[in-house]
Amino acid sequence: MKNILKLGIILTIFFFPTIVSASSATISVSNSRNSAIVGNSVRTTVTVSSSENLGGWEFDLNYDSDRLRFTGSSFDDRTRVVDTATSGDQKSKTYTFDFVTTSSGRARIYVTNSEVISFDEDVLAVQNGEASVNIMTQAEYQATLSGNNFLKSLSVEDYELDPEFDKETLEYTIKLAPETEQIVLKGELDDSKASVDGLGERTVVDGENELKIEVTAENGDKRTYIINAVVEDLEPISLTINGQEYSLIREMGRFVCPDLFEIKSFMFDDEDVPSCFSEDLNMRLIATRDDNGDRVYFIVDGDDLIKYRQIVFQEIVFFVMDFPADLEIPSNYSQITLTINGLEVIAYRDSDNRDFNLIYGKNLNTGEEGLYRYDSEEKTIQRYVVEEKAEETTDDSFLTMILGIISGILFIATIVLIIQLKKANKLLAVSDKLVKKHHKFEEEPEKEEAEQEQEEIEEEDDEELTDEEDDEDLRE
């Protein structure tokens, strides 16, 4: 019976126009999100509704296909809907349509070609709905978000921060009264779109407490403020070392040791206190706090206390020591004050390469004490031995001397060779001259003999001519 009713309503919609009723229907459109990143999914909900009992309806759901890709729907995975009511008192029906965003821009999703009839077969006036989604690339979206992750204010109830709060300063210190167990951290965001974690009531224990307050900007960028809260000893043990006041750290709960050391109990001034001990190095440290609340370690050497200054280079733990007074420093190095990993040390800088600096101390991994060369560019160290450098310099000088001698010998040999060549050329010239002279002497006698024979011939010719003239005179 129901199927016959549905068929009748559908036929009425398509083939039998009826008079439009004063009643109306609405086909509303809404999206699961108003903005999306390219590649996100968007679900669109379409609802057909009326104050009248519904009979049947049809509509097309259109969308901007250049910005959206249709992936399916609750109505046979189609965007064209032709449907009927499932009961005589049904007043609404909802459908869902799924899309994936493909490019940035504003995308419309809207209803067209709609028609709705009531259960009484009256055609209802339809109000078509539409919705839109603003689509952005990830870069465009990030640009719209705030990156402000500062605090506008930060304080500790009943205590003052050191230094005074500045939103650019990330680390602070406070000293708390002995036996303090809780404090209250207060703060205000610089940007209401950001979020903060770490404010409010915080628990502290005797000794040092690192309290972190993390601010997250709207775009996800994080900034961490740190308050070092030091709960002071009820009966502190004060030490004066090199004219400066320190207090001995005795709280085991927060006691920490540098690398290569482990916590060991130690009798100090007839009191059992924690210390840091290395069996391999045969070295013991006690921990103290200075006037600023900073932790400072000292080496226990009999009755003497020597300040322990440690620098960690990757896997190398280096103990910085003072330069021995009798240690010879290469002439091309000059003394400077250098900060390495936050620790200020005396060093010597290479005038030929400012990245290379000499520091003195002990490699606690190997136990080798001496000069080390620190590369401020690569943040590494290696052993440096002055004698080896001097030996290398000597070898270079010796090599230079040998090359100079060889060059001198070659120069002298070249000059001698040139002189000998000149002498040989001169001898050849003299020899040639003598040969020519000898040939001349041989040619001159032959020439004289020829001239003499010529003269004799000429004289004979003259005598014959005279005799002929005399004969002619006699004839006459």
Short mmCIF file of C-alpha atoms in Angstrom, two decimals:
data_model
loop_
_atom_site.label_atom_id
_atom_site.label_comp_id
_atom_site.label_asym_id
_atom_site.label_seq_id
_atom_site.Cartn_x
_atom_site.Cartn_y
_atom_site.Cartn_z
CA MET A 1 0.00 0.00 0.00
CA LYS A 2 2.84 2.40 0.91
CA ASN A 3 4.62 1.72 -2.38
CA ILE A 4 1.44 2.51 -4.29
CA LEU A 5 1.15 5.79 -2.34
CA LYS A 6 4.76 6.75 -3.15
CA LEU A 7 4.28 5.99 -6.80
CA GLY A 8 1.18 8.12 -6.88
CA ILE A 9 2.95 11.06 -5.31
CA ILE A 10 5.92 10.83 -7.74
CA LEU A 11 3.57 10.67 -10.70
CA THR A 12 1.73 13.67 -9.34
CA ILE A 13 5.00 15.64 -9.10
CA PHE A 14 6.10 14.93 -12.65
CA PHE A 15 2.96 14.59 -14.70
CA PHE A 16 0.05 16.33 -12.96
CA PRO A 17 0.73 19.97 -12.14
CA THR A 18 -1.37 21.21 -9.28
CA ILE A 19 -2.18 24.54 -7.77
CA VAL A 20 0.56 25.89 -5.52
CA SER A 21 -0.48 25.87 -1.89
CA ALA A 22 -0.01 28.83 0.43
CA SER A 23 2.09 26.54 2.59
CA SER A 24 5.84 26.33 1.97
CA ALA A 25 8.84 24.07 2.30
CA THR A 26 12.53 24.74 2.88
CA ILE A 27 15.56 22.89 1.54
CA SER A 28 18.39 24.04 3.79
CA VAL A 29 22.12 23.57 3.14
CA SER A 30 24.92 23.58 5.74
CA ASN A 31 28.59 22.52 5.76
CA SER A 32 30.63 20.71 8.37
CA ARG A 33 33.16 23.57 8.18
CA ASN A 34 33.16 27.11 6.88
CA SER A 35 36.86 27.07 5.96
CA ALA A 36 39.17 24.28 4.87
CA ILE A 37 42.67 23.53 3.64
CA VAL A 38 43.18 22.15 0.15
CA GLY A 39 42.83 18.38 0.47
CA ASN A 40 40.42 18.48 3.43
CA SER A 41 37.07 16.72 3.44
CA VAL A 42 33.82 18.70 3.69
CA ARG A 43 30.42 17.17 4.49
CA THR A 44 27.32 19.04 3.35
CA THR A 45 23.97 18.41 5.03
CA VAL A 46 20.75 19.08 3.08
CA THR A 47 17.38 18.98 4.89
CA VAL A 48 13.94 19.08 3.26
CA SER A 49 11.37 20.37 5.78
CA SER A 50 7.86 21.87 6.03
CA SER A 51 5.16 22.59 8.54
CA GLU A 52 2.91 20.44 6.35
CA ASN A 53 3.13 16.69 6.16
CA LEU A 54 5.46 15.86 3.31
CA GLY A 55 4.53 13.67 0.41
CA GLY A 56 7.44 13.78 -2.06
CA TRP A 57 10.25 16.03 -3.34
CA GLU A 58 13.07 16.39 -5.78
CA PHE A 59 16.12 18.66 -6.13
CA ASP A 60 19.65 18.92 -7.54
CA LEU A 61 22.61 19.80 -5.33
CA ASN A 62 25.08 21.86 -7.34
CA TYR A 63 28.66 22.82 -6.39
CA ASP A 64 31.76 24.59 -7.75
CA SER A 65 33.48 21.69 -9.46
CA ASP A 66 36.69 23.66 -10.01
CA ARG A 67 37.24 23.81 -6.23
CA LEU A 68 35.39 20.73 -4.98
CA ARG A 69 35.37 17.05 -5.92
CA PHE A 70 32.23 15.05 -5.13
CA THR A 71 32.98 11.73 -3.42
CA GLY A 72 29.55 10.37 -2.40
CA SER A 73 26.20 10.89 -0.71
CA SER A 74 23.66 9.16 1.46
CA PHE A 75 21.27 9.04 -1.49
CA ASP A 76 22.76 6.40 -3.79
CA ASP A 77 25.99 8.44 -4.11
CA ARG A 78 24.20 10.94 -6.34
CA THR A 79 23.64 14.71 -6.21
CA ARG A 80 20.12 14.46 -7.71
CA VAL A 81 17.51 13.45 -5.18
CA VAL A 82 13.98 12.21 -5.98
CA ASP A 83 12.33 10.82 -2.85
CA THR A 84 9.03 10.38 -0.94
CA ALA A 85 7.91 10.38 2.65
CA THR A 86 7.94 7.14 4.58
CA SER A 87 4.86 8.03 6.62
CA GLY A 88 1.83 10.28 6.47
CA ASP A 89 3.09 12.60 9.20
CA GLN A 90 6.71 13.06 8.08
CA LYS A 91 7.72 16.72 8.10
CA SER A 92 11.49 16.52 7.24
CA LYS A 93 14.20 14.40 5.62
CA THR A 94 18.00 14.89 5.78
CA TYR A 95 20.74 13.87 3.31
CA THR A 96 24.54 14.15 3.44
CA PHE A 97 26.96 14.84 0.59
CA ASP A 98 30.75 14.48 0.81
CA PHE A 99 33.38 16.57 -1.00
CA VAL A 100 37.16 17.01 -1.07
CA THR A 101 38.61 20.49 -1.55
CA THR A 102 40.92 20.76 -4.56
CA SER A 103 41.94 24.42 -4.94
CA SER A 104 41.85 27.66 -2.98
CA GLY A 105 38.98 30.11 -3.20
CA ARG A 106 35.32 30.37 -2.18
CA ALA A 107 33.24 27.34 -3.19
CA ARG A 108 29.38 27.46 -3.37
CA ILE A 109 27.12 24.50 -2.70
CA TYR A 110 23.47 25.22 -3.58
CA VAL A 111 20.06 23.69 -4.45
CA THR A 112 18.34 24.00 -7.84
CA ASN A 113 15.48 22.33 -9.74
CA SER A 114 13.54 21.71 -6.57
CA GLU A 115 9.90 20.78 -6.06
CA VAL A 116 8.03 19.62 -2.96
CA ILE A 117 4.44 18.40 -2.58
CA SER A 118 2.53 17.76 0.58
CA PHE A 119 0.99 14.50 1.64
CA ASP A 120 -2.29 16.01 0.44
CA GLU A 121 -0.73 16.45 -3.00
CA ASP A 122 -0.47 20.23 -2.77
CA VAL A 123 2.59 21.79 -4.39
CA LEU A 124 4.48 23.75 -1.73
CA ALA A 125 6.43 26.95 -2.33
CA VAL A 126 10.14 26.04 -1.88
CA GLN A 127 12.90 28.15 -0.44
CA ASN A 128 16.24 26.81 -1.73
CA GLY A 129 19.26 27.09 0.50
CA GLU A 130 23.00 27.37 -0.17
CA ALA A 131 26.27 27.40 1.74
CA SER A 132 29.87 28.13 0.97
CA VAL A 133 33.31 27.08 2.19
CA ASN A 134 36.44 29.21 2.09
CA ILE A 135 39.33 27.07 0.83
CA MET A 136 43.00 27.96 1.37
CA THR A 137 46.38 26.38 0.81
CA GLN A 138 48.35 25.46 3.92
CA ALA A 139 50.62 28.48 3.41
CA GLU A 140 47.64 30.80 3.02
CA TYR A 141 46.06 29.38 6.16
CA GLN A 142 49.23 29.74 8.24
CA ALA A 143 49.54 33.35 7.13
CA THR A 144 46.15 34.11 8.63
CA LEU A 145 47.12 32.77 12.07
CA SER A 146 48.84 34.74 14.80
CA GLY A 147 52.38 33.78 15.77
CA ASN A 148 52.35 35.75 19.02
CA ASN A 149 53.46 33.38 21.80
CA PHE A 150 54.55 35.96 24.40
CA LEU A 151 53.33 36.48 27.91
CA LYS A 152 52.26 40.01 28.79
CA SER A 153 53.02 39.41 32.47
CA LEU A 154 54.50 36.73 34.74
CA SER A 155 54.82 36.72 38.53
CA VAL A 156 55.01 34.51 41.61
CA GLU A 157 52.59 35.32 44.37
CA ASP A 158 54.43 36.90 47.37
CA TYR A 159 57.82 36.68 45.62
CA GLU A 160 59.77 38.78 43.12
CA LEU A 161 61.36 37.44 39.96
CA ASP A 162 65.04 38.00 39.26
CA PRO A 163 65.47 39.66 36.81
CA GLU A 164 62.32 41.73 36.51
CA PHE A 165 59.88 40.29 33.98
CA ASP A 166 60.37 41.14 30.32
CA LYS A 167 58.47 39.17 27.69
CA GLU A 168 61.70 38.66 25.71
CA THR A 169 63.52 37.19 28.76
CA LEU A 170 62.82 33.47 29.14
CA GLU A 171 64.55 32.45 32.40
CA TYR A 172 64.10 33.75 35.95
CA THR A 173 65.10 32.86 39.50
CA ILE A 174 63.32 33.16 42.84
CA LYS A 175 64.49 32.21 46.32
CA LEU A 176 61.85 30.60 48.50
CA ALA A 177 61.72 30.38 52.25
CA PRO A 178 62.79 27.10 53.88
CA GLU A 179 60.11 24.37 54.00
CA THR A 180 58.06 26.01 51.19
CA GLU A 181 55.93 23.36 49.48
CA GLN A 182 53.70 25.28 47.08
CA ILE A 183 53.74 28.56 45.17
CA VAL A 184 51.31 30.25 42.76
CA LEU A 185 52.42 31.34 39.29
CA LYS A 186 50.41 34.12 37.64
CA GLY A 187 50.55 35.35 34.09
CA GLU A 188 48.66 36.98 31.24
CA LEU A 189 48.83 36.23 27.52
CA ASP A 190 49.99 38.91 25.12
CA ASP A 191 47.54 37.52 22.52
CA SER A 192 44.14 36.15 23.46
CA LYS A 193 44.34 33.65 20.59
CA ALA A 194 47.31 31.92 22.22
CA SER A 195 47.14 29.34 25.01
CA VAL A 196 49.32 28.82 28.10
CA ASP A 197 50.18 25.82 30.24
CA GLY A 198 51.98 25.91 33.60
CA LEU A 199 50.33 28.76 35.47
CA GLY A 200 48.54 28.31 38.77
CA GLU A 201 49.54 26.39 41.88
CA ARG A 202 52.83 24.52 41.60
CA THR A 203 54.50 22.09 44.00
CA VAL A 204 58.15 22.63 45.03
CA VAL A 205 60.64 20.62 47.08
CA ASP A 206 63.76 21.55 49.03
CA GLY A 207 66.54 22.78 46.79
CA GLU A 208 66.19 23.59 43.11
CA ASN A 209 62.92 23.41 41.15
CA GLU A 210 62.66 24.13 37.41
CA LEU A 211 59.15 25.39 36.66
CA LYS A 212 58.21 25.69 32.98
CA ILE A 213 55.43 27.83 31.52
CA GLU A 214 54.69 27.02 27.87
CA VAL A 215 52.88 29.46 25.58
CA THR A 216 51.46 28.21 22.27
CA ALA A 217 50.56 30.73 19.56
CA GLU A 218 47.51 30.34 17.33
CA ASN A 219 49.78 29.04 14.54
CA GLY A 220 51.30 26.40 16.86
CA ASP A 221 54.63 28.12 17.58
CA LYS A 222 55.74 27.52 21.18
CA ARG A 223 57.71 29.61 23.68
CA THR A 224 58.83 28.32 27.10
CA TYR A 225 59.46 30.51 30.12
CA ILE A 226 61.43 28.98 33.02
CA ILE A 227 61.37 29.93 36.69
CA ASN A 228 64.17 28.40 38.77
CA ALA A 229 62.63 28.28 42.25
CA VAL A 230 65.17 27.55 44.99
CA VAL A 231 63.85 26.46 48.36
CA GLU A 232 66.61 27.48 50.77
CA ASP A 233 68.01 25.28 53.55
CA LEU A 234 66.64 25.68 57.02
CA GLU A 235 70.18 25.54 58.43
CA PRO A 236 72.50 26.20 55.49
CA ILE A 237 76.21 25.40 55.53
CA SER A 238 78.00 28.49 54.24
CA LEU A 239 81.36 28.35 52.47
CA THR A 240 83.69 31.21 51.55
CA ILE A 241 85.82 30.29 48.56
CA ASN A 242 88.16 32.84 46.97
CA GLY A 243 86.26 35.64 48.67
CA GLN A 244 82.83 34.56 47.39
CA GLU A 245 79.99 33.12 49.47
CA TYR A 246 78.39 29.76 48.64
CA SER A 247 75.91 27.48 50.40
CA LEU A 248 76.36 23.72 50.37
CA ILE A 249 73.61 21.69 48.67
CA ARG A 250 72.48 18.90 50.97
CA GLU A 251 69.08 17.89 49.54
CA MET A 252 69.34 14.41 48.06
CA GLY A 253 65.96 14.51 46.28
CA ARG A 254 67.00 16.98 43.56
CA PHE A 255 70.74 16.34 43.69
CA VAL A 256 72.29 15.86 40.24
CA CYS A 257 75.87 15.22 39.10
CA PRO A 258 77.80 16.13 35.94
CA ASP A 259 78.60 13.53 33.30
CA LEU A 260 80.99 10.72 34.38
CA PHE A 261 80.08 11.20 38.06
CA GLU A 262 77.62 9.41 40.33
CA ILE A 263 76.05 10.40 43.63
CA LYS A 264 77.96 9.20 46.68
CA SER A 265 77.53 10.08 50.34
CA PHE A 266 80.44 12.05 51.82
CA MET A 267 81.42 13.36 55.25
CA PHE A 268 81.98 17.10 55.02
CA ASP A 269 82.64 19.12 58.19
CA ASP A 270 81.38 16.19 60.27
CA GLU A 271 78.11 16.06 58.33
CA ASP A 272 76.95 13.42 55.89
CA VAL A 273 76.20 15.19 52.56
CA PRO A 274 75.70 14.02 48.97
CA SER A 275 78.64 14.40 46.60
CA CYS A 276 79.59 13.49 43.03
CA PHE A 277 82.32 10.87 42.71
CA SER A 278 84.19 9.27 39.78
CA GLU A 279 86.20 6.19 40.60
CA ASP A 280 87.93 6.24 37.19
CA LEU A 281 89.05 9.85 37.66
CA ASN A 282 89.54 9.49 41.43
CA MET A 283 87.76 12.83 41.74
CA ARG A 284 85.05 14.01 44.15
CA LEU A 285 82.82 17.06 43.75
CA ILE A 286 80.57 18.91 46.17
CA ALA A 287 77.65 21.00 44.94
CA THR A 288 76.97 24.55 46.10
CA ARG A 289 74.79 27.54 45.22
CA ASP A 290 76.08 31.04 44.68
CA ASP A 291 74.31 34.27 45.60
CA ASN A 292 72.25 34.05 42.38
CA GLY A 293 71.02 30.56 43.19
CA ASP A 294 73.14 29.00 40.42
CA ARG A 295 74.67 25.58 41.01
CA VAL A 296 78.49 25.55 41.28
CA TYR A 297 80.65 22.42 41.74
CA PHE A 298 84.00 22.26 43.55
CA ILE A 299 86.67 19.55 43.46
CA VAL A 300 87.58 18.28 46.93
CA ASP A 301 91.39 18.09 46.97
CA GLY A 302 92.35 17.42 50.57
CA ASP A 303 91.53 20.62 52.44
CA ASP A 304 91.35 22.63 49.21
CA LEU A 305 88.28 23.29 47.10
CA ILE A 306 88.94 23.89 43.37
CA LYS A 307 86.18 25.24 41.13
CA TYR A 308 85.04 22.60 38.67
CA ARG A 309 84.37 24.00 35.19
CA GLN A 310 83.12 21.49 32.65
CA ILE A 311 82.54 21.76 28.90
CA VAL A 312 80.95 18.92 26.94
CA PHE A 313 82.03 18.53 23.29
CA GLN A 314 79.79 15.86 21.77
CA GLU A 315 81.06 12.77 23.65
CA ILE A 316 84.08 14.48 25.26
CA VAL A 317 83.82 15.82 28.82
CA PHE A 318 86.48 18.49 29.27
CA PHE A 319 87.61 19.97 32.61
CA VAL A 320 88.86 23.54 32.12
CA MET A 321 92.01 24.41 34.10
CA ASP A 322 94.26 27.46 34.44
CA PHE A 323 97.31 27.69 32.17
CA PRO A 324 100.52 26.69 34.02
CA ALA A 325 102.81 29.69 34.54
CA ASP A 326 105.79 27.95 32.90
CA LEU A 327 103.86 26.73 29.83
CA GLU A 328 105.30 28.12 26.59
CA ILE A 329 102.61 29.46 24.23
CA PRO A 330 103.44 29.80 20.49
CA SER A 331 104.27 33.40 19.53
CA ASN A 332 101.45 33.64 16.99
CA TYR A 333 98.80 33.16 19.73
CA SER A 334 97.45 36.02 21.88
CA GLN A 335 95.42 35.82 25.10
CA ILE A 336 91.64 36.38 24.99
CA THR A 337 88.54 35.63 27.07
CA LEU A 338 86.35 33.11 25.28
CA THR A 339 82.82 31.86 26.02
CA ILE A 340 82.34 28.17 25.24
CA ASN A 341 78.94 26.54 25.84
CA GLY A 342 78.07 29.37 28.23
CA LEU A 343 81.29 29.05 30.24
CA GLU A 344 83.80 31.93 30.20
CA VAL A 345 87.41 30.73 29.93
CA ILE A 346 90.89 32.14 29.31
CA ALA A 347 92.19 31.10 25.88
CA TYR A 348 94.84 31.98 23.31
CA ARG A 349 93.76 32.80 19.76
CA ASP A 350 95.72 31.98 16.60
CA SER A 351 96.48 35.28 14.82
CA ASP A 352 96.64 33.45 11.48
CA ASN A 353 93.26 31.73 11.92
CA ARG A 354 90.81 33.28 14.39
CA ASP A 355 88.71 30.09 14.52
CA PHE A 356 91.51 28.24 16.36
CA ASN A 357 92.00 28.83 20.07
CA LEU A 358 94.16 27.14 22.70
CA ILE A 359 92.61 26.14 26.03
CA TYR A 360 94.15 24.19 28.91
CA GLY A 361 92.53 21.36 30.82
CA LYS A 362 91.90 17.66 31.10
CA ASN A 363 89.93 15.30 28.89
CA LEU A 364 88.01 13.40 31.56
CA ASN A 365 87.27 10.56 29.12
CA THR A 366 90.98 9.81 28.66
CA GLY A 367 92.55 11.54 31.67
CA GLU A 368 95.00 13.44 29.42
CA GLU A 369 95.88 16.91 30.69
CA GLY A 370 97.45 19.61 28.52
CA LEU A 371 96.87 22.08 25.72
CA TYR A 372 93.86 21.56 23.46
CA ARG A 373 92.95 23.41 20.31
CA TYR A 374 89.29 24.52 20.17
CA ASP A 375 87.69 25.14 16.77
CA SER A 376 85.08 27.85 17.39
CA GLU A 377 83.54 27.25 13.95
CA GLU A 378 82.97 23.50 14.28
CA LYS A 379 82.74 23.48 18.11
CA THR A 380 85.31 20.69 18.48
CA ILE A 381 88.60 20.19 20.34
CA GLN A 382 91.74 18.14 19.78
CA ARG A 383 95.08 17.73 21.54
CA TYR A 384 97.74 20.32 20.74
CA VAL A 385 101.44 19.74 21.52
CA VAL A 386 103.84 22.69 21.20
CA GLU A 387 106.89 20.42 20.75
CA GLU A 388 105.31 18.68 17.78
CA LYS A 389 104.63 22.00 16.14
CA ALA A 390 108.20 23.14 16.80
CA GLU A 391 109.57 19.91 15.33
CA GLU A 392 107.44 20.38 12.25
CA THR A 393 108.78 23.94 11.95
CA THR A 394 112.37 22.64 12.26
CA ASP A 395 111.77 20.03 9.59
CA ASP A 396 110.37 22.70 7.30
CA SER A 397 113.39 24.95 7.91
CA PHE A 398 115.82 22.09 7.23
CA LEU A 399 114.01 21.25 4.01
CA THR A 400 114.11 24.91 3.00
CA MET A 401 117.85 25.04 3.72
CA ILE A 402 118.54 21.89 1.62
CA LEU A 403 116.51 23.31 -1.27
CA GLY A 404 118.46 26.58 -0.99
CA ILE A 405 121.81 24.78 -1.12
CA ILE A 406 120.75 22.72 -4.14
CA SER A 407 119.53 25.87 -5.89
CA GLY A 408 122.85 27.60 -5.15
CA ILE A 409 124.85 24.69 -6.54
CA LEU A 410 122.75 24.62 -9.69
CA PHE A 411 123.19 28.38 -10.11
CA ILE A 412 126.99 28.20 -9.77
CA ALA A 413 127.17 25.20 -12.14
CA THR A 414 125.14 27.16 -14.69
CA ILE A 415 127.52 30.14 -14.49
CA VAL A 416 130.60 27.87 -14.86
CA LEU A 417 129.01 26.18 -17.85
CA ILE A 418 128.31 29.54 -19.49
CA ILE A 419 131.93 30.66 -18.92
CA GLN A 420 133.27 27.40 -20.37
CA LEU A 421 131.03 27.77 -23.41
CA LYS A 422 132.28 31.31 -23.95
CA LYS A 423 135.91 30.12 -23.70
CA ALA A 424 135.25 27.28 -26.18
CA ASN A 425 133.64 29.72 -28.62
CA LYS A 426 136.64 32.03 -28.32
CA LEU A 427 139.10 29.19 -28.99
CA LEU A 428 137.09 28.17 -32.04
CA ALA A 429 137.21 31.74 -33.34
CA VAL A 430 141.02 31.96 -32.84
CA SER A 431 141.54 28.59 -34.51
CA ASP A 432 139.47 29.68 -37.50
CA LYS A 433 141.46 32.87 -37.79
CA LEU A 434 144.78 30.97 -37.77
CA VAL A 435 143.56 28.62 -40.48
CA LYS A 436 142.56 31.53 -42.69
CA LYS A 437 145.91 33.22 -42.16
CA HIS A 438 147.73 30.02 -43.06
CA HIS A 439 145.79 29.79 -46.31
CA LYS A 440 146.71 33.38 -47.12
CA PHE A 441 150.40 32.71 -46.68
CA GLU A 442 150.17 29.76 -49.05
CA GLU A 443 148.38 31.80 -51.75
CA GLU A 444 150.79 34.84 -51.79
CA PRO A 445 154.00 33.05 -53.25
CA GLU A 446 151.92 31.56 -56.04
CA LYS A 447 150.57 34.99 -56.89
CA GLU A 448 154.06 36.53 -56.98
CA GLU A 449 155.35 33.81 -59.33
CA ALA A 450 152.42 34.36 -61.68
CA GLU A 451 153.04 38.11 -61.73
CA GLN A 452 156.75 37.59 -62.44
CA GLU A 453 156.01 35.24 -65.34
CA GLN A 454 153.55 37.80 -66.73
CA GLU A 455 156.23 40.52 -66.56
CA GLU A 456 158.75 38.32 -68.37
CA ILE A 457 156.24 37.62 -71.13
CA GLU A 458 155.51 41.31 -71.50
CA GLU A 459 159.25 42.12 -71.66
CA GLU A 460 159.79 39.50 -74.38
CA ASP A 461 156.91 40.97 -76.37
CA ASP A 462 158.46 44.43 -76.10
CA GLU A 463 161.86 43.19 -77.32
CA GLU A 464 160.30 41.46 -80.33
CA LEU A 465 158.43 44.65 -81.20
CA THR A 466 161.66 46.68 -81.04
CA ASP A 467 163.52 44.26 -83.29
CA GLU A 468 160.77 44.51 -85.89
CA GLU A 469 160.96 48.32 -85.85
CA ASP A 470 164.74 48.21 -86.36
CA ASP A 471 164.37 45.92 -89.37
CA GLU A 472 161.93 48.32 -90.97
CA ASP A 473 164.34 51.21 -90.49
CA LEU A 474 167.14 49.29 -92.19
CA ARG A 475 164.96 48.51 -95.14
CA GLU A 476 164.14 52.09 -95.58
#
